Short mmCIF file of C-alpha atoms in Angstrom, two decimals:
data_model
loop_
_atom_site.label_atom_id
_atom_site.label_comp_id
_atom_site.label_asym_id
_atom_site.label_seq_id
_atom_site.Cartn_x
_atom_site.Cartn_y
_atom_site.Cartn_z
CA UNK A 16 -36.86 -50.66 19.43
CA UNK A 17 -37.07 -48.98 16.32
CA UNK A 18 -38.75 -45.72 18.26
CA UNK A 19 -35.45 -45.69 20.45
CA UNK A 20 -33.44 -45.92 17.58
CA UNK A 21 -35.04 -43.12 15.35
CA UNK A 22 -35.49 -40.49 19.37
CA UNK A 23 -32.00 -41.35 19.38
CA UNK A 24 -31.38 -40.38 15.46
CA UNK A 25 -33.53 -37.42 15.85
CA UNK A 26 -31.86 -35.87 19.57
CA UNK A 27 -28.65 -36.31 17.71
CA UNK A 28 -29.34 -34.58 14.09
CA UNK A 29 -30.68 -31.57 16.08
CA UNK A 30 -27.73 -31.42 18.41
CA UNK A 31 -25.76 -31.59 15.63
CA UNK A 32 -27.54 -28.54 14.16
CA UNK A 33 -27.26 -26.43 16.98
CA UNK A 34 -23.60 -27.20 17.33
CA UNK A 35 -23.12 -26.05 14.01
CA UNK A 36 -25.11 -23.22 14.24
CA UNK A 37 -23.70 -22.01 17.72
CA UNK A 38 -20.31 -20.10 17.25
CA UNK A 39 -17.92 -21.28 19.70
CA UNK A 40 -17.01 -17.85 22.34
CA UNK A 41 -13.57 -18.24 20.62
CA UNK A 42 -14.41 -18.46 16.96
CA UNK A 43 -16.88 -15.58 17.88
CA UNK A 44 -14.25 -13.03 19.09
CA UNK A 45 -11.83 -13.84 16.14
CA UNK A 46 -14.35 -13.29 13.60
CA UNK A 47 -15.90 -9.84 15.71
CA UNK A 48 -12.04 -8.93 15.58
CA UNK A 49 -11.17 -9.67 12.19
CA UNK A 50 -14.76 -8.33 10.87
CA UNK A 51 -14.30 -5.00 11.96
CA UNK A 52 -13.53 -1.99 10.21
CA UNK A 53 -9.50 -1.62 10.47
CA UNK A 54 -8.36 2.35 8.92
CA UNK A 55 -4.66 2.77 8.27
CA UNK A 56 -2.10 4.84 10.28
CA UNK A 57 1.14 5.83 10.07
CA UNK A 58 3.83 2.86 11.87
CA UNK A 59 4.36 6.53 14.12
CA UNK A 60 1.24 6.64 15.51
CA UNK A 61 1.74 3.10 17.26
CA UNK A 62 1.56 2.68 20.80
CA UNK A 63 4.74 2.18 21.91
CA UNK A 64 3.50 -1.11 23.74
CA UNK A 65 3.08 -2.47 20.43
CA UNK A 66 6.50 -1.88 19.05
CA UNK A 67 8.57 -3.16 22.27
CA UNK A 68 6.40 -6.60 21.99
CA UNK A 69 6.87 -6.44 18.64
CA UNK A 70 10.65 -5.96 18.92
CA UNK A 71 10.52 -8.62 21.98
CA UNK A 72 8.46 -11.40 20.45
CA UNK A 73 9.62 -11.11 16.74
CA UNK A 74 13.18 -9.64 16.62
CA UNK A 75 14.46 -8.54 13.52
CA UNK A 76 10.70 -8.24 11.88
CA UNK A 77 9.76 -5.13 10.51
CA UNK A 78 6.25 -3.36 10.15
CA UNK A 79 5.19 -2.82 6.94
CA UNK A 80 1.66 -1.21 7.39
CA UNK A 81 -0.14 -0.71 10.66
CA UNK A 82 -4.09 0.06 10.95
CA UNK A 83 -6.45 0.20 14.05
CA UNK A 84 -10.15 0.28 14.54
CA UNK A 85 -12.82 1.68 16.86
CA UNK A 86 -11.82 -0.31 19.45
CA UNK A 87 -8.33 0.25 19.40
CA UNK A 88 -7.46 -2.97 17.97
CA UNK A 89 -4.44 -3.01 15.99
CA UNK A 90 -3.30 -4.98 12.63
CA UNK A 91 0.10 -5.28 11.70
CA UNK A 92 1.35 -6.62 7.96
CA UNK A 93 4.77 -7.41 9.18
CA UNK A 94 8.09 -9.32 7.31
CA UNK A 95 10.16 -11.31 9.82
CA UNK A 96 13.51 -11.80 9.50
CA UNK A 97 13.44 -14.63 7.24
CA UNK A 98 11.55 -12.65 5.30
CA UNK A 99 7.86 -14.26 5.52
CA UNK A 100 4.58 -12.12 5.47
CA UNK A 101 2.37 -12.05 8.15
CA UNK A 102 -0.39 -10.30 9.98
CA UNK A 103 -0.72 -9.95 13.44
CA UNK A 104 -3.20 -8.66 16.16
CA UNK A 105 -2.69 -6.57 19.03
CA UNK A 106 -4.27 -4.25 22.01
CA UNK A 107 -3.19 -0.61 22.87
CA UNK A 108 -1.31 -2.29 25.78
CA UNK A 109 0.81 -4.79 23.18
CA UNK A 110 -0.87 -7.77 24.30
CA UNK A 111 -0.96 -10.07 20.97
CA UNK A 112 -4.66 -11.08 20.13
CA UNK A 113 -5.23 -14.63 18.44
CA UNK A 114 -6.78 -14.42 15.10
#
């Protein structure tokens, strides 16, 4: 009995450290996304995608900064209307990416 007990003890501790070692494909993306180099551009330069969703999904906010990276990712810092901060995540084609 007390071999069953500690196989048991032992099968679990390791899956535990492989779960905790193995990003989930979610958390991977996010942190791939939000890891990567984003450079500055000017609120011009956005796709025009962007600012229709933007205008669409969050009336009344405004973009404050806008950046992209390699991959042409795109960060926002926007204000909504009731005057709150945020960042969000899009593609070229204004499809909002979950971060």
């Amino acid at each position: 009995m007390k071999k069953l007990v500690f196989t048991a003890a032992l099968a679990f501790g390791s899956l535990s450290m492989i779960a905790a070692t193995t990003p989930i494909f979610g958390n991977e993306i996010i942190t791939t996304v939000m890891n990567q180099d984003f450079t500055e551009i000017a609120i011009e330069e956005l796709p025009s995608a962007i600012t229709e969703a933007l205008a669409k999904d969050h009336p009344g906010a405004t973009i404050e900064k806008a950046f992209v990276n390699e991959e042409a990712k795109y960060k926002l810092e926007v204000t909504k209307e009731d005057g709150s901060a945020v960042e969000l995540y899009a593609d070229a084609e204004g499809n909002w990416l979950e971060m």
